[in-house]
Coordinates of C-alpha atoms in Angstrom, one line a residue:
Chain A
M1 CA 0.8 -9.3 -3.0
K2 CA 4.0 -11.2 -3.6
N3 CA 6.0 -7.9 -3.5
F4 CA 4.3 -6.9 -0.3
L5 CA 5.3 -10.2 1.3
Y6 CA 9.0 -9.7 0.2
L7 CA 8.8 -6.2 1.7
L8 CA 7.5 -7.6 4.9
M9 CA 10.2 -10.4 5.0
G10 CA 12.9 -7.9 4.2
G11 CA 11.7 -5.6 6.9
W12 CA 11.6 -8.4 9.4
L13 CA 15.1 -9.6 8.5
L14 CA 16.4 -6.0 8.8
C15 CA 14.8 -5.4 12.1
N16 CA 15.5 -8.7 13.7
P17 CA 19.2 -8.2 14.4
M18 CA 18.4 -4.8 15.7
L19 CA 15.8 -6.1 18.1
S20 CA 18.0 -8.8 19.5
H21 CA 20.6 -6.1 20.1
A22 CA 18.2 -3.9 21.9
S23 CA 19.7 -3.5 25.3
L24 CA 18.5 -5.1 28.4
I25 CA 18.8 -1.6 30.1
Q26 CA 16.0 -0.5 27.8
E27 CA 13.9 -3.6 28.3
K28 CA 14.2 -3.2 32.1
K29 CA 13.2 0.5 31.8
C30 CA 16.2 1.7 33.8
S31 CA 15.8 5.1 32.3
E32 CA 12.5 5.7 34.0
C33 CA 14.4 6.5 37.2
H34 CA 18.0 7.0 36.0
R35 CA 19.6 9.4 33.6
L36 CA 21.5 7.3 31.0
S37 CA 22.7 10.4 29.2
K38 CA 23.7 13.8 30.5
D39 CA 21.2 15.7 28.3
E40 CA 18.2 14.3 30.1
N41 CA 16.4 16.1 32.8
E42 CA 17.1 15.2 36.5
K43 CA 15.5 11.9 37.6
S44 CA 14.7 10.4 40.9
G45 CA 17.4 7.8 40.9
P46 CA 21.2 8.2 40.8
D47 CA 22.7 9.2 37.4
L48 CA 24.0 6.3 35.4
F49 CA 25.5 8.0 32.4
Y50 CA 28.9 7.6 34.0
A51 CA 28.2 4.2 35.7
G52 CA 31.3 2.7 34.0
N53 CA 33.5 5.3 35.7
K54 CA 31.8 5.2 39.0
F55 CA 31.0 1.6 40.0
Q56 CA 33.0 -1.6 40.6
A57 CA 31.5 -4.1 38.2
S58 CA 31.5 -6.9 40.9
W59 CA 29.5 -4.7 43.3
L60 CA 27.1 -3.6 40.6
K61 CA 26.3 -7.2 39.7
Q62 CA 25.6 -8.1 43.3
Y63 CA 23.5 -5.0 43.9
L64 CA 21.3 -5.6 40.9
Q65 CA 20.5 -9.1 42.2
N66 CA 20.1 -8.0 45.8
P67 CA 19.5 -4.2 46.1
M68 CA 20.2 -2.6 49.4
T69 CA 19.7 1.0 50.6
I70 CA 22.6 3.4 50.0
R71 CA 20.8 6.7 50.4
I72 CA 19.2 6.2 53.8
A73 CA 17.2 9.4 53.6
G74 CA 16.2 8.8 50.0
G75 CA 17.2 10.7 46.8
T76 CA 18.1 14.3 47.5
G77 CA 15.4 15.4 45.1
D78 CA 12.6 13.5 46.7
P79 CA 9.8 15.8 47.9
G80 CA 10.0 14.1 51.3
F81 CA 13.8 14.2 51.6
L82 CA 14.1 17.0 54.1
K83 CA 11.2 15.6 56.2
G84 CA 12.8 12.2 56.5
I85 CA 10.0 10.7 54.5
Q86 CA 10.9 8.7 51.5
A87 CA 8.1 9.7 49.2
N88 CA 9.4 8.0 46.1
S89 CA 10.7 5.0 48.0
Q90 CA 9.9 2.1 45.7
K91 CA 12.1 -0.8 46.2
H92 CA 14.7 -1.2 43.6
P93 CA 13.8 -4.2 41.4
A94 CA 16.0 -7.3 41.7
L95 CA 17.3 -9.0 38.6
S96 CA 18.2 -12.6 38.0
K97 CA 21.9 -13.5 38.0
K98 CA 22.0 -13.7 34.2
D99 CA 20.2 -10.4 33.7
A100 CA 22.3 -8.7 36.4
G101 CA 25.4 -9.8 34.5
Q102 CA 24.1 -8.4 31.2
V103 CA 22.9 -5.1 32.7
T104 CA 26.2 -4.7 34.5
K105 CA 28.0 -5.1 31.2
E106 CA 25.9 -2.5 29.6
L107 CA 26.1 -0.1 32.5
M108 CA 29.9 -0.4 32.6
A109 CA 30.0 0.7 29.0
L110 CA 28.4 4.1 30.0
M111 CA 31.4 6.3 30.5
L112 CA 32.6 9.9 30.3
L113 CA 35.4 10.2 27.8
E114 CA 37.6 12.0 30.3
L115 CA 37.7 12.0 34.1
P116 CA 38.9 15.0 36.1
E117 CA 41.3 12.8 37.9
E118 CA 42.8 9.3 37.3
V119 CA 44.1 7.5 40.4
D120 CA 46.6 4.7 40.1
L121 CA 46.9 1.8 42.5
L122 CA 46.4 3.0 46.0
E123 CA 49.1 2.4 48.6
P124 CA 47.8 1.3 52.0
L125 CA 47.6 4.1 54.5
T126 CA 50.3 4.4 57.1
K127 CA 49.3 4.8 60.8
G128 CA 50.1 8.5 60.7
Q129 CA 48.0 9.0 57.6
K130 CA 45.2 7.2 59.2
A131 CA 45.1 9.6 62.2
K132 CA 45.4 12.6 59.8
I133 CA 42.6 11.3 57.6
K134 CA 40.3 10.7 60.5
Y135 CA 40.8 14.3 61.5
E136 CA 40.1 15.5 58.0
F137 CA 37.1 13.3 57.4
E138 CA 35.4 14.3 60.6
R139 CA 36.7 17.8 61.2
T140 CA 38.4 19.6 58.4
F141 CA 35.8 18.7 55.8
S142 CA 32.9 17.6 58.0
C143 CA 32.3 14.6 55.7
I144 CA 30.9 12.5 58.6
S145 CA 28.1 15.0 59.3
C146 CA 26.3 13.7 56.2
H147 CA 27.9 10.4 55.3
Q148 CA 27.9 7.2 57.3
S149 CA 31.3 5.6 57.5
L150 CA 33.2 3.3 59.8
N151 CA 35.2 4.7 62.8
L152 CA 38.6 3.2 63.8
A153 CA 36.7 0.5 65.8
G154 CA 34.7 -0.5 62.8
K155 CA 31.4 1.0 64.1
V156 CA 29.0 2.8 61.8
R157 CA 28.9 6.5 62.4
G158 CA 27.6 9.6 60.7
G159 CA 24.7 11.5 59.1
I160 CA 22.3 10.3 56.6
S161 CA 21.6 13.0 54.1
G162 CA 24.4 11.8 51.8
P163 CA 24.9 8.3 50.4
S164 CA 26.4 5.9 52.9
L165 CA 30.1 5.3 52.5
V166 CA 30.1 2.2 54.7
N167 CA 30.7 -0.1 51.7
A168 CA 32.2 2.5 49.4
G169 CA 35.5 0.6 49.1
N170 CA 33.6 -2.2 47.4
R171 CA 31.2 0.0 45.5
L172 CA 33.1 2.9 44.0
Q173 CA 36.2 3.2 41.8
A174 CA 39.0 5.3 43.3
S175 CA 39.3 7.5 40.2
W176 CA 35.7 8.4 40.4
V177 CA 35.9 9.3 44.1
A178 CA 38.9 11.5 43.5
S179 CA 37.2 13.0 40.4
W180 CA 34.0 13.7 42.4
L181 CA 36.0 15.4 45.1
K182 CA 37.9 17.5 42.6
S183 CA 35.0 18.5 40.4
P184 CA 31.5 17.4 41.5
R185 CA 29.8 19.6 38.9
T186 CA 31.3 17.5 36.1
F187 CA 28.8 14.9 37.2
S188 CA 25.9 16.7 38.7
S189 CA 24.8 20.3 38.6
K190 CA 22.7 19.6 41.6
S191 CA 24.1 18.1 44.8
R192 CA 23.7 19.1 48.4
M193 CA 27.3 18.5 49.2
P194 CA 29.6 21.4 49.7
I195 CA 32.3 22.0 47.0
Y196 CA 35.8 21.6 48.4
K197 CA 39.1 23.1 47.1
M198 CA 41.5 20.8 48.7
E199 CA 45.2 20.0 48.1
D200 CA 45.9 17.1 45.8
E201 CA 47.4 15.2 48.7
A202 CA 44.4 15.6 50.9
R203 CA 42.1 14.5 48.1
L204 CA 44.3 11.4 47.5
R205 CA 44.3 10.6 51.2
L206 CA 40.5 10.9 51.4
T207 CA 40.2 8.7 48.3
Q208 CA 42.5 6.1 49.9
F209 CA 40.5 6.2 53.1
I210 CA 37.2 5.8 51.3
A211 CA 38.6 2.8 49.5
T212 CA 39.2 1.1 52.9
L213 CA 35.5 1.4 53.9
K214 CA 34.0 -2.1 53.4
N215 CA 31.2 -4.0 54.8
E216 CA 33.6 -6.8 55.9
N217 CA 35.4 -4.3 58.1
K218 CA 32.2 -3.5 60.0
R219 CA 32.3 -4.7 63.7
Chain B
M1 CA 63.1 18.5 55.5
K2 CA 65.0 18.3 58.7
K3 CA 64.9 14.9 60.4
S4 CA 62.5 15.2 63.2
S5 CA 63.5 14.1 66.7
P6 CA 61.7 11.2 68.4
T7 CA 60.3 13.6 71.0
F8 CA 58.9 15.8 68.3
I9 CA 57.2 12.9 66.6
L10 CA 55.9 11.7 70.0
S11 CA 54.5 15.0 70.9
Y12 CA 53.0 15.3 67.4
C13 CA 51.3 11.9 67.9
V14 CA 49.9 13.0 71.2
F15 CA 48.6 16.1 69.6
L16 CA 46.9 14.1 66.8
I17 CA 45.4 11.8 69.3
V18 CA 44.1 14.5 71.6
V19 CA 42.8 16.7 68.8
G20 CA 41.9 13.9 66.4
I21 CA 40.0 11.7 68.8
T22 CA 36.9 13.9 69.0
G23 CA 34.9 14.0 65.8
C24 CA 31.4 15.0 64.9
S25 CA 29.8 11.7 65.6
E26 CA 31.6 10.9 68.7
K27 CA 31.3 12.6 72.1
S28 CA 33.7 15.6 71.7
A29 CA 35.5 17.7 74.2
E30 CA 35.3 21.5 74.3
E31 CA 36.5 22.9 71.0
T32 CA 39.8 24.7 70.9
R33 CA 39.5 28.1 69.1
P34 CA 41.9 28.4 66.2
P35 CA 43.5 31.9 65.6
L36 CA 41.0 34.1 63.8
K37 CA 42.2 35.8 60.7
S38 CA 40.5 39.0 59.9
P39 CA 40.4 39.2 56.1
A40 CA 40.0 42.4 54.2
Y41 CA 36.6 41.8 52.9
L42 CA 35.2 41.8 56.4
E43 CA 36.5 45.3 57.1
E44 CA 34.8 46.7 54.1
A45 CA 31.4 47.7 55.4
T46 CA 28.5 46.6 53.1
P47 CA 27.0 49.9 52.2
E48 CA 23.6 48.7 50.9
P49 CA 21.2 46.8 53.1
V50 CA 21.2 43.1 52.3
V51 CA 17.9 41.9 50.9
V52 CA 17.2 38.2 51.2
S53 CA 16.3 36.9 47.7
E54 CA 14.0 34.0 47.0
K55 CA 17.0 32.2 45.6
T56 CA 18.8 32.5 48.9
R57 CA 15.8 31.1 50.7
E58 CA 16.0 28.1 48.3
T59 CA 19.7 27.9 49.0
Y60 CA 19.0 27.5 52.7
Q61 CA 16.5 24.8 52.0
W62 CA 18.8 23.0 49.6
Y63 CA 22.1 23.1 51.6
C64 CA 21.4 24.1 55.2
A65 CA 18.0 22.4 56.0
Q66 CA 19.6 18.9 55.8
C67 CA 21.1 19.8 59.2
H68 CA 19.3 22.9 60.4
G69 CA 15.8 21.8 59.5
I70 CA 13.2 23.2 57.1
Q71 CA 12.3 26.0 59.5
G72 CA 15.8 26.4 60.9
K73 CA 15.0 24.8 64.2
G74 CA 18.1 22.7 64.3
D75 CA 16.1 19.5 63.6
G76 CA 17.3 18.5 60.1
I77 CA 17.6 14.8 59.1
N78 CA 21.3 14.7 60.1
A79 CA 20.7 16.3 63.5
K80 CA 20.3 13.2 65.6
F81 CA 23.5 11.7 64.2
L82 CA 25.7 14.7 65.2
T83 CA 27.3 15.0 68.7
V84 CA 27.0 18.7 68.6
P85 CA 23.5 19.5 67.4
P86 CA 23.0 21.9 64.5
R87 CA 22.4 25.4 65.8
N88 CA 18.7 26.3 66.2
H89 CA 18.4 29.4 63.9
T90 CA 15.2 30.5 65.6
K91 CA 16.6 30.9 69.1
A92 CA 17.1 34.6 69.6
K93 CA 18.6 34.2 73.1
Y94 CA 21.8 32.6 71.9
L95 CA 22.0 34.1 68.4
E96 CA 21.9 37.7 69.8
T97 CA 25.2 37.0 71.4
R98 CA 26.8 36.2 68.1
T99 CA 27.8 38.9 65.6
D100 CA 27.0 38.9 61.8
K101 CA 30.7 38.5 61.2
Q102 CA 30.8 35.3 63.3
F103 CA 27.9 34.0 61.3
F104 CA 29.6 34.9 58.0
E105 CA 32.8 33.2 59.0
A106 CA 31.0 30.1 60.3
I107 CA 29.2 29.7 57.0
K108 CA 32.2 30.6 54.8
F109 CA 35.0 28.8 56.6
G110 CA 33.0 26.2 58.7
G111 CA 32.3 25.8 62.4
L112 CA 35.9 25.3 63.5
S113 CA 36.9 28.8 62.2
V114 CA 34.8 30.5 64.8
G115 CA 35.5 28.1 67.6
R116 CA 32.3 26.1 67.0
A117 CA 31.9 22.4 66.2
P118 CA 33.5 21.0 63.0
C119 CA 30.2 19.3 62.1
M120 CA 29.3 22.6 60.5
P121 CA 30.9 22.5 57.0
A122 CA 32.5 25.3 55.1
W123 CA 30.5 26.7 52.2
G124 CA 33.0 29.3 50.8
N125 CA 33.6 27.3 47.7
T126 CA 30.0 26.4 47.1
M127 CA 28.4 29.9 47.2
S128 CA 29.4 33.5 46.7
D129 CA 30.1 36.0 49.5
S130 CA 27.0 37.9 48.7
T131 CA 24.9 34.8 49.0
I132 CA 26.5 34.2 52.4
H133 CA 25.7 37.7 53.5
E134 CA 22.1 37.1 52.5
L135 CA 22.1 33.8 54.5
V136 CA 23.3 35.8 57.6
R137 CA 20.4 38.1 57.1
Y138 CA 18.0 35.2 56.6
I139 CA 19.1 33.7 59.9
R140 CA 18.5 37.1 61.5
E141 CA 15.0 36.9 60.0
L142 CA 14.5 33.4 61.4
C143 CA 15.5 34.4 64.9
Q144 CA 13.9 37.8 64.7
C145 CA 17.0 39.1 66.4
E146 CA 20.1 41.3 65.9
A147 CA 23.5 41.1 67.5
L148 CA 23.4 42.9 70.8

């Protein structure tokens, strides 16, 4: 009986630190809708196994407390997606400030070891580049057909099948945007976006442009 | 590079403004037709008749239906946000006036390449030529029409 108690105590002592280290991501059941590792099957929510490469921590922390819609037509895998019905549209749960901080920390630790492209500090776009980029975003690459963005007057324009880019400059890391444009299949084997083979310069310009899209620039 | 003269820069700016001002989501002027190249693969006649596989039908649903609609009627979820509406792939009257080659090029190189709206993206890096040939056939199936 005494031995058994020791065993129980020992087990408890051993398990306790593990329990307190159990992640909040697990506790909040994020993995029910999001892939936290590349080996899992596709899930209804956006992949998070590269969240640390993709998101800006400050945005993530805000989003988790006050979730807003980014994919206006729902997830591309939703059964109702093409019909304009959001079949799986549960609202994203909102977390307390403290939990959002902790989950952000844990998500930012989920990273791919190597990104297809690393982008250094972005120079502001010149006037000429701005005209060029507008042409490319709307015409050469037809981005605007599926993505909402801001036009030169700060008005929201564009299609809805892709995620909105209206606040992408606050949401996404530049290196991730460039990496996605260079090699989308690194991140997702299934996406409805065309694959582009663009010049490095064009990719950088697009990345720079997307970094300028922010809610505060909306008119 | 040679230093460009102010008049050149000015005319370039005017060009950019004129050409760049009209996008897919704003009211756009008539499209200017870029010079058509005629690549070798188009000259080679495809000997065997193209059969539309199940996979190609799924490809249409996955990529094309977001604009062209589930049944190809031009009523996909992006349709109402585009200035130039996605082509209705069931309308024989118009589609008979277009050749398979024009379809192929529109799909592979995008709308601009065949003098149509730039809202139609290029799919040449996303799918193979043989899939695109099948998509052309599939559109002919949808419109129940052939090029006149």
